[in-house]
PDB file of C-alpha atoms in Angstrom:
ATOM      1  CA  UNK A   1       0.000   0.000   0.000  1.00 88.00           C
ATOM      2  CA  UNK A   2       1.181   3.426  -0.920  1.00 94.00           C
ATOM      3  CA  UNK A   3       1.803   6.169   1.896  1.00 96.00           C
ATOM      4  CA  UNK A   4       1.246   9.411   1.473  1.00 97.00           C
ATOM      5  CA  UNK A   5       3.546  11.797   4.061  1.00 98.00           C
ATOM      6  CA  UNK A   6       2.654  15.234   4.289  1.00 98.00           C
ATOM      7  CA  UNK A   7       4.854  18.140   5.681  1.00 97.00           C
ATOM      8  CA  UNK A   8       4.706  19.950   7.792  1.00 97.00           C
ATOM      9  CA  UNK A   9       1.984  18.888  10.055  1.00 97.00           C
ATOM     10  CA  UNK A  10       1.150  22.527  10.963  1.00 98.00           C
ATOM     11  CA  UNK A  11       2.598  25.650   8.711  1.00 98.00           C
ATOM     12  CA  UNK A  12       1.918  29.144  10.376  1.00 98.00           C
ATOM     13  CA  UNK A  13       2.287  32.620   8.024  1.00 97.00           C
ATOM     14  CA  UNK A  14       0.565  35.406   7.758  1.00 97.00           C
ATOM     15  CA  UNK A  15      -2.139  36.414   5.259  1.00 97.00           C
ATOM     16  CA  UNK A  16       0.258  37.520   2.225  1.00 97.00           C
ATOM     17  CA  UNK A  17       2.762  35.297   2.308  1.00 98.00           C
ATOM     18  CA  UNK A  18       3.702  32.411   0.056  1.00 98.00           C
ATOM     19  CA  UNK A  19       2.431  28.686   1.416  1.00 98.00           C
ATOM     20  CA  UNK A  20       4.847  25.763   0.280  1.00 98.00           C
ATOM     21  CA  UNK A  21       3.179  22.294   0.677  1.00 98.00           C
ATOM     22  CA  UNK A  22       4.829  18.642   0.231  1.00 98.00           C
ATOM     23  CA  UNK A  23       3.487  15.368  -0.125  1.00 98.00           C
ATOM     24  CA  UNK A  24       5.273  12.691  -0.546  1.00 98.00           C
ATOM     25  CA  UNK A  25       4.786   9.575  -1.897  1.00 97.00           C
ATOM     26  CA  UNK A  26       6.679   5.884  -0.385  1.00 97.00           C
ATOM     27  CA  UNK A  27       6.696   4.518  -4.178  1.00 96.00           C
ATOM     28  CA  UNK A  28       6.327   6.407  -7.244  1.00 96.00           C
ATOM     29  CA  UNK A  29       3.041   7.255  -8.217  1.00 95.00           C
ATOM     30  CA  UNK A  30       1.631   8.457 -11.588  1.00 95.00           C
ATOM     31  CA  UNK A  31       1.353  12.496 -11.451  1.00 95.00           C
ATOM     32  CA  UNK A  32      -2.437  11.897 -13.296  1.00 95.00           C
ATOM     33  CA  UNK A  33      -3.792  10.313  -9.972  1.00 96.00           C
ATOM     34  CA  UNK A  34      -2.723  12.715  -7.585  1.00 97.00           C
ATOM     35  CA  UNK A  35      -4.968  15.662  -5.870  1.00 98.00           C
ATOM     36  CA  UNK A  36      -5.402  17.845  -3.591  1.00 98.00           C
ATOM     37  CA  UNK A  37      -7.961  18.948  -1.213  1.00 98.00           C
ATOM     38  CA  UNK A  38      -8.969  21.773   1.423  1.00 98.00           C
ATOM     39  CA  UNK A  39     -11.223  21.027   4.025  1.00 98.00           C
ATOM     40  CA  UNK A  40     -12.434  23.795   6.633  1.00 97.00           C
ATOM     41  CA  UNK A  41     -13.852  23.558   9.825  1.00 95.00           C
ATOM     42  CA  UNK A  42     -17.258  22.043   9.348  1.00 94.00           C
ATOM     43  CA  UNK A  43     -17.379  21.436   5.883  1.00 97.00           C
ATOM     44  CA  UNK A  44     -16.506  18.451   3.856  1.00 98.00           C
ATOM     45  CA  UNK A  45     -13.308  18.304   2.059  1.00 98.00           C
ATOM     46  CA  UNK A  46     -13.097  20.266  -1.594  1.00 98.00           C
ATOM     47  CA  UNK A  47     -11.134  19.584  -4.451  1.00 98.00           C
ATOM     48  CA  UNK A  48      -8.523  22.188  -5.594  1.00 98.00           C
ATOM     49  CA  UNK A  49      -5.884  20.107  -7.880  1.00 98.00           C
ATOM     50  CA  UNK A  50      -6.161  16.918 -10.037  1.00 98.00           C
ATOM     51  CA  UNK A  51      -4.128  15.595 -12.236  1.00 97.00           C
ATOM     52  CA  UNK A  52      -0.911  16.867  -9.815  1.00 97.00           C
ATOM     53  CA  UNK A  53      -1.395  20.345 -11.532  1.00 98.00           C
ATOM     54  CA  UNK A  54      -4.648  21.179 -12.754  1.00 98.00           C
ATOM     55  CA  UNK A  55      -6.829  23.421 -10.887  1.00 98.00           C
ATOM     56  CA  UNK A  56     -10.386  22.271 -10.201  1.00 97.00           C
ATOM     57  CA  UNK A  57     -13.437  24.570 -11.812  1.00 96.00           C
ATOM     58  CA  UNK A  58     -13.633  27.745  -9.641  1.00 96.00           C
ATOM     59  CA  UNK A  59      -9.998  27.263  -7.924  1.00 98.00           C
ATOM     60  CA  UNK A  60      -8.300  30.889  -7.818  1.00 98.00           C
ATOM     61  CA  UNK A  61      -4.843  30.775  -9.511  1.00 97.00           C
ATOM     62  CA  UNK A  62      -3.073  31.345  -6.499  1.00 98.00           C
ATOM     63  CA  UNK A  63      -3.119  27.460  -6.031  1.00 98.00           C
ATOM     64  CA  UNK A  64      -0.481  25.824  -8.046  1.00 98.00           C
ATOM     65  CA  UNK A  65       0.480  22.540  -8.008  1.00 98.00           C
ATOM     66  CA  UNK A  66       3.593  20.802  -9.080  1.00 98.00           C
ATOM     67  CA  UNK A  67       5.485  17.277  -8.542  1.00 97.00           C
ATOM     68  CA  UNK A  68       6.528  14.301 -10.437  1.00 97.00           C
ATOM     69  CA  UNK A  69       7.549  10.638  -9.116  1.00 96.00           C
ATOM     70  CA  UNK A  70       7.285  10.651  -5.617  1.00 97.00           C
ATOM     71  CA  UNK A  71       7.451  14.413  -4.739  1.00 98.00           C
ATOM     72  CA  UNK A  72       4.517  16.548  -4.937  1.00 98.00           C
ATOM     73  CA  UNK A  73       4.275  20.269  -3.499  1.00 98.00           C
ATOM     74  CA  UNK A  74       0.492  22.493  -3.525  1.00 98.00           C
ATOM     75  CA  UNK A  75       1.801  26.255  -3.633  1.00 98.00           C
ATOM     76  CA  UNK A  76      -0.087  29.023  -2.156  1.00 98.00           C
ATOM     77  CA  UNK A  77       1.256  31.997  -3.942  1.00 97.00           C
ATOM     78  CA  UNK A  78      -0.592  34.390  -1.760  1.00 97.00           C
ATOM     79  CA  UNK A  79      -2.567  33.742   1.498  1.00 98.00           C
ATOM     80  CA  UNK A  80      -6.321  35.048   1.797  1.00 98.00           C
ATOM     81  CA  UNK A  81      -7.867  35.074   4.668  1.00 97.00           C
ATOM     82  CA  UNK A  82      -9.881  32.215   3.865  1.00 97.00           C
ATOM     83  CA  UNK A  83      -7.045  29.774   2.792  1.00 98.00           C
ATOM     84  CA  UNK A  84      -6.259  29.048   6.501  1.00 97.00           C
ATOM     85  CA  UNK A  85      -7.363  25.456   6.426  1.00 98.00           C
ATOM     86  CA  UNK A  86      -6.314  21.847   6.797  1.00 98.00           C
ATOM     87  CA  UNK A  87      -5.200  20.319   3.212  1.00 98.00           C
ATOM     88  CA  UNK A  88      -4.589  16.765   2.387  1.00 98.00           C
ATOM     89  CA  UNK A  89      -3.340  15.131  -0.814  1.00 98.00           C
ATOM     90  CA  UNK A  90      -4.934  11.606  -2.183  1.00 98.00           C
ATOM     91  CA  UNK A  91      -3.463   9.886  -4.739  1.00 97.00           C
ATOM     92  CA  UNK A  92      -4.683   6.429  -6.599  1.00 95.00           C
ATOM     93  CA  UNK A  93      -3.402   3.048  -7.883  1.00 93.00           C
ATOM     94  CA  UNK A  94      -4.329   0.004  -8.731  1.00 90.00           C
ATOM     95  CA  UNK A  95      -8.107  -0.182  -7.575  1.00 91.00           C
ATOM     96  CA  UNK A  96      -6.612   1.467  -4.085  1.00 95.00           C
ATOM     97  CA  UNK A  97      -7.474   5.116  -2.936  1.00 96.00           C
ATOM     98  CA  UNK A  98      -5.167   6.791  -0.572  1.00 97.00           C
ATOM     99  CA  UNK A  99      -4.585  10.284   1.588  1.00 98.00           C
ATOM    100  CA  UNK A 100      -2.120  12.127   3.089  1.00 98.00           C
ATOM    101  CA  UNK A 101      -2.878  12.995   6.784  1.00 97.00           C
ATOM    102  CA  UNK A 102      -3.038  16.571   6.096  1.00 97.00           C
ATOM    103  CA  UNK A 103      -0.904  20.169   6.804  1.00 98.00           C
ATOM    104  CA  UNK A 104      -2.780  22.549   8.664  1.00 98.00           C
ATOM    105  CA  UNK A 105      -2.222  26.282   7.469  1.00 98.00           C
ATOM    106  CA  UNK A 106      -2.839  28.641  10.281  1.00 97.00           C
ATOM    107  CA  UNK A 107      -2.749  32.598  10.943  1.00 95.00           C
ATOM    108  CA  UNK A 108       0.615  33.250  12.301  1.00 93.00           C
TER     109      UNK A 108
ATOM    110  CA  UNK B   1     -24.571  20.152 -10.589  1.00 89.00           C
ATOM    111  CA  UNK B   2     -24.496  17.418  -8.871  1.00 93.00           C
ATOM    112  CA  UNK B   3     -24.939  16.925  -5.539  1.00 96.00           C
ATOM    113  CA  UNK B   4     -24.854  13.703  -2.934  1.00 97.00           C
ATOM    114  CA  UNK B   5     -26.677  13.435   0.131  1.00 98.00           C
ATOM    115  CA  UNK B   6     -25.812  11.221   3.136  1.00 98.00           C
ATOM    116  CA  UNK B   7     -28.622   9.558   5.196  1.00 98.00           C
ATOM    117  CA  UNK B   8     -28.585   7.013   8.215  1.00 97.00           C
ATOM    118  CA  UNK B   9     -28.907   6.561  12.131  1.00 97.00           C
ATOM    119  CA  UNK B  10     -26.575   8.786  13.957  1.00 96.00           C
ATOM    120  CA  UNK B  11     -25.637   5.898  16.693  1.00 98.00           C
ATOM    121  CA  UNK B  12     -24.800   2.437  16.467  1.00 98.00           C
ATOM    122  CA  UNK B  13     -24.266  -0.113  19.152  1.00 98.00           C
ATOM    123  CA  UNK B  14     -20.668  -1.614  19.477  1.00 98.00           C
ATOM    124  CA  UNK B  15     -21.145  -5.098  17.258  1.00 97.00           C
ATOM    125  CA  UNK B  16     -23.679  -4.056  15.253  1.00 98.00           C
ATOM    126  CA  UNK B  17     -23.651  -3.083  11.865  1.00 98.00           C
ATOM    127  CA  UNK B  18     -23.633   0.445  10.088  1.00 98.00           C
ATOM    128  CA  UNK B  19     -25.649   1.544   7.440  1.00 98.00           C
ATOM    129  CA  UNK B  20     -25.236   4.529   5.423  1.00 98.00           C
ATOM    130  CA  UNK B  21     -27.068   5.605   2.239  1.00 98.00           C
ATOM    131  CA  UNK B  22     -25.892   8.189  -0.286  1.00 98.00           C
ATOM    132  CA  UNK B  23     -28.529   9.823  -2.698  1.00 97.00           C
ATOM    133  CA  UNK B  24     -27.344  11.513  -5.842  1.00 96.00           C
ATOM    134  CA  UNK B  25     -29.388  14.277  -7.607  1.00 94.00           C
ATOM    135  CA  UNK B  26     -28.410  16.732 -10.525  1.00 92.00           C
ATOM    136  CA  UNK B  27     -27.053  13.864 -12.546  1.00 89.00           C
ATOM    137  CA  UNK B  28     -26.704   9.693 -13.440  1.00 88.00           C
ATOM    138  CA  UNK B  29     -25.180   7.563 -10.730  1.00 89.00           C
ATOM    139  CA  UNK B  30     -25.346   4.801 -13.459  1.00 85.00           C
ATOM    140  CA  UNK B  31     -22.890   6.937 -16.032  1.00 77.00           C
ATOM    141  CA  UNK B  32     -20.004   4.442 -17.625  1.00 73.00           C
ATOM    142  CA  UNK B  33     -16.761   5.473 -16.173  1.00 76.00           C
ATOM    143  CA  UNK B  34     -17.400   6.624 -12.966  1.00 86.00           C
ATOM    144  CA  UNK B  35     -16.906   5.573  -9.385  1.00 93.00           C
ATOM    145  CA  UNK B  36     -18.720   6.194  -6.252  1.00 96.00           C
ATOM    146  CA  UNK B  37     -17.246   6.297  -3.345  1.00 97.00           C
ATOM    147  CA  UNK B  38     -17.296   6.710   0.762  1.00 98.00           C
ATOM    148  CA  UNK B  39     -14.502   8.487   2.945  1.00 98.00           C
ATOM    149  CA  UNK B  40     -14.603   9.068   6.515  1.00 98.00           C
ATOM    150  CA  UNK B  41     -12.809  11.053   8.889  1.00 98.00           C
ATOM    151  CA  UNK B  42     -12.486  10.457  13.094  1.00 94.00           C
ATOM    152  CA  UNK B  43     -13.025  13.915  14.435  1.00 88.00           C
ATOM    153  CA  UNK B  44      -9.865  15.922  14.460  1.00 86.00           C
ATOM    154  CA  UNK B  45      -8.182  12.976  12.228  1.00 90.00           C
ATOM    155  CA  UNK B  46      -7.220  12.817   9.257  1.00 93.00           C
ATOM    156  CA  UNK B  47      -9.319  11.228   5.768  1.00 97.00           C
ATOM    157  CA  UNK B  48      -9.596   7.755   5.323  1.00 98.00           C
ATOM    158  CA  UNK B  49     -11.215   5.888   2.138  1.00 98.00           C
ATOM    159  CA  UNK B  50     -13.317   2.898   2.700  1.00 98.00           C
ATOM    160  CA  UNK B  51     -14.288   1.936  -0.611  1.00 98.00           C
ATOM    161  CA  UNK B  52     -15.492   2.528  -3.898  1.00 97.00           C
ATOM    162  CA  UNK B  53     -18.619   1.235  -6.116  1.00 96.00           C
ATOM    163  CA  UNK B  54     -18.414   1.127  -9.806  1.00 93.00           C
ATOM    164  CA  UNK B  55     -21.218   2.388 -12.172  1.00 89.00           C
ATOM    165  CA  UNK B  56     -20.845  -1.494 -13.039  1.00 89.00           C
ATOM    166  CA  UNK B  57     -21.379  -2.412  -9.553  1.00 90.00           C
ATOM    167  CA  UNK B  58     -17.785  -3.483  -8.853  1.00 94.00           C
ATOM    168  CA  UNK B  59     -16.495  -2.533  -5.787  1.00 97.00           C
ATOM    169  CA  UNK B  60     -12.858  -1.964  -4.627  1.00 97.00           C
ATOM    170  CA  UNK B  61     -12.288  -1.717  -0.731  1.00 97.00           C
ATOM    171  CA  UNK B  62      -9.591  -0.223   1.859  1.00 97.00           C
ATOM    172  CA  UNK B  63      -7.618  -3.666   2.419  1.00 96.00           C
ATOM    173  CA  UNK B  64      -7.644  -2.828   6.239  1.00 96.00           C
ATOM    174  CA  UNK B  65     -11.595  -2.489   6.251  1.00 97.00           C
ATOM    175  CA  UNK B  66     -12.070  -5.327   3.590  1.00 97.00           C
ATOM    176  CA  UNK B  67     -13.310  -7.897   5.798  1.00 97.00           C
ATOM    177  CA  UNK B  68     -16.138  -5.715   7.280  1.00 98.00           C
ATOM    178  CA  UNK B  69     -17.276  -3.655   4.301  1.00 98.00           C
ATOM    179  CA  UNK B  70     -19.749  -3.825   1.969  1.00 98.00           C
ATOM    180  CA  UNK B  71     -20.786  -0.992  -0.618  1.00 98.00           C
ATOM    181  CA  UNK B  72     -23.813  -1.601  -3.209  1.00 96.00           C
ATOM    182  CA  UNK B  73     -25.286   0.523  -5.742  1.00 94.00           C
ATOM    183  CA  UNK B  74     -28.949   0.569  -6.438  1.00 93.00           C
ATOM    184  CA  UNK B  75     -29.543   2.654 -10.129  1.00 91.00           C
ATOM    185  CA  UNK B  76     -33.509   2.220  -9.584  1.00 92.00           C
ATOM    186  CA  UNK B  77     -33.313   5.081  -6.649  1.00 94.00           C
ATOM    187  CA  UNK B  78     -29.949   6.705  -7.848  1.00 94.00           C
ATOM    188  CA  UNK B  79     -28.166   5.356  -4.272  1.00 96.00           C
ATOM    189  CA  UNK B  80     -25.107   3.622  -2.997  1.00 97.00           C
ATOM    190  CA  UNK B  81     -24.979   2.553   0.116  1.00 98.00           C
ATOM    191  CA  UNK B  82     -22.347   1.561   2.700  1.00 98.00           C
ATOM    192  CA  UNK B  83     -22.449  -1.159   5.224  1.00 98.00           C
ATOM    193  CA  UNK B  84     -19.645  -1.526   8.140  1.00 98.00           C
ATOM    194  CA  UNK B  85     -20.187  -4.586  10.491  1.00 97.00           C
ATOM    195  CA  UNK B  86     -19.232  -6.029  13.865  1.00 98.00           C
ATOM    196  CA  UNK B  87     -18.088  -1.735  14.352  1.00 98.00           C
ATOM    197  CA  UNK B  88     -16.227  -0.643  17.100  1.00 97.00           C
ATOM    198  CA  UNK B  89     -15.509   2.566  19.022  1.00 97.00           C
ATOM    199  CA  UNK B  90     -12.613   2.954  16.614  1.00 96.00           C
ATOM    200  CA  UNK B  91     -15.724   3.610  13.923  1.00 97.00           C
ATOM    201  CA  UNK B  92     -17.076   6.600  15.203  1.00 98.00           C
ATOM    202  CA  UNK B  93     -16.162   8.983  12.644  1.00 98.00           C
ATOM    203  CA  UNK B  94     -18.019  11.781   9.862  1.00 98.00           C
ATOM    204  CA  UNK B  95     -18.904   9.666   6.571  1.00 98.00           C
ATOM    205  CA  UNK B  96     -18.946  11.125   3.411  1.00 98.00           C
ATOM    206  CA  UNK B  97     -20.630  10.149   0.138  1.00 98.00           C
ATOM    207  CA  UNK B  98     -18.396  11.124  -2.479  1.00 98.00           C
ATOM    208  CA  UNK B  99     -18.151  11.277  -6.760  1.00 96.00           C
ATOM    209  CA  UNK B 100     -14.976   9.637  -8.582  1.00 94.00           C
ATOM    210  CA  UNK B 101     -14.698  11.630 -11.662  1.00 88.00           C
ATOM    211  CA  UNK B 102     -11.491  11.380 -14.147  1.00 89.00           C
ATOM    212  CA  UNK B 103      -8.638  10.866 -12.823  1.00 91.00           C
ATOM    213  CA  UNK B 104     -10.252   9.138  -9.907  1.00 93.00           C
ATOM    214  CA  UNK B 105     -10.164  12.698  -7.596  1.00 95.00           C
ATOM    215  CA  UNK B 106     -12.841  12.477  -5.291  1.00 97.00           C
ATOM    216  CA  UNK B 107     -14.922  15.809  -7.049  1.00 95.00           C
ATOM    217  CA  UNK B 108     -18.003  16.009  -5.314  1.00 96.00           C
ATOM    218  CA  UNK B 109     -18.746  15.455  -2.089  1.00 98.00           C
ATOM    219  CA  UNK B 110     -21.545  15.175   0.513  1.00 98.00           C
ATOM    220  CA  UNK B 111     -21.881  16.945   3.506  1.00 98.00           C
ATOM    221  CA  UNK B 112     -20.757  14.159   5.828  1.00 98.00           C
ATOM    222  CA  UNK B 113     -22.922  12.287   8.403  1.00 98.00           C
ATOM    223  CA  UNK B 114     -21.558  11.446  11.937  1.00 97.00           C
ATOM    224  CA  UNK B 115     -21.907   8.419  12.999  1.00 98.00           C
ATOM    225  CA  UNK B 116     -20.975   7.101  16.767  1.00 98.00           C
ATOM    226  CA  UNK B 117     -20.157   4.140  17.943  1.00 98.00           C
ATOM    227  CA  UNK B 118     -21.567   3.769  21.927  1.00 97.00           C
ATOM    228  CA  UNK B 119     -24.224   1.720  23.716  1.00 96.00           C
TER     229      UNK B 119
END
């Protein structure tokens, strides 16, 4: 089963600044199957990123995402208020569905 | 657009089964391609995946929940639905109802249900 390790557990910046994600991957994984998600307090997890690097319909092109092989990152360019949240990554092979356990992005 | 809605009791009784039902609206839960699929999350954890249903009705489950899982699609009332036996504290958690689109991201979601395990 693949693992999906995502760092760090908790980033803390202020509104403004740039957000740096990773997720990493214990095997290579194909960059098609790999997305990522923000889920606020309350609310059920939403897609921003599929495909490693395409943004979902409605996603704000501050959200970037990037990666290859094993190493994936989900760039914030600028923080807006409401991009504090928790995001996770999820990738998929082989019938098998996986996530990361998340990075929390809080107000510093 | 379309949109899932979870549905099912609230509390189960340690050793007893769970039962969750997941009704889609706005579109075809029986379109070629696509899978269906439940998630759940322990509060303050992280998001798990249980398994997924198939438009076909194949169904493709977390390897550590195999044994205890079952997911079914019913096409007559546009639902899937989710059973969990012989559950545990360990299963109290929010469950979400979610769509499998291309590239098998999870694209819609419902708004969770939380179920708890207690007698």
């Amino acid at each position: 089963e693949i693992v999906l390790t995502q760092s760090p557990g908790t980033l803390s910046l202020s509104p403004g600044e740039r957000a740096t994600l990773s997720c990493r991957a214990s095997e290579t994984i194909y960059s098609v199957y790999l997305a990522w998600y923000q889920q606020k307090p309350g609310q059920a997890p939403r897609l921003l990123i599929y495909g490693s690097s395409t943004r979902a319909t409605g996603i704000p092109d501050r959200f970037s995402g990037s990666g290859s092989g094993t190493d994936f990152n989900l760039t914030i360019s600028r923080l807006e208020p409401e991009d504090f949240a928790v995001y996770f990554c999820q990738q998929y092979v082989s019938s098998t569905w996986t996530f990361g356990q998340g990075t929390k992005v809080e107000i510093k | 657009q379309l949109q899932l809605q979870e549905s099912g009791p609230g509390l189960v009784k340690p050793s007893e089964t769970l039962s969750l039902t997941c009704t889609v609206s706005g579109g075809s839960i029986s379109g070629s391609g696509y899978y269906w699929g439940w998630i759940r999350q322990s509060p303050g954890k992280g998001l798990e995946w249980i398994g997924n249903v198939y438009y076909s009705g194949a169904t493709y489950y977390n390897p550590s929940l195999r044994s205890r899982v079952t997911i079914s699609l019913d096409t007559s009332k546009s639902q899937f639905s989710l059973r969990l036996n012989s559950v545990t504290a360990a299963d109290t958690a929010f469950y979400y109802c979610a769509h499998t689109g291309t590239h098998n991201k999870f694209d819609h979601w419902g708004q969770g249900t939380l179920v708890t395990v207690s007698s």
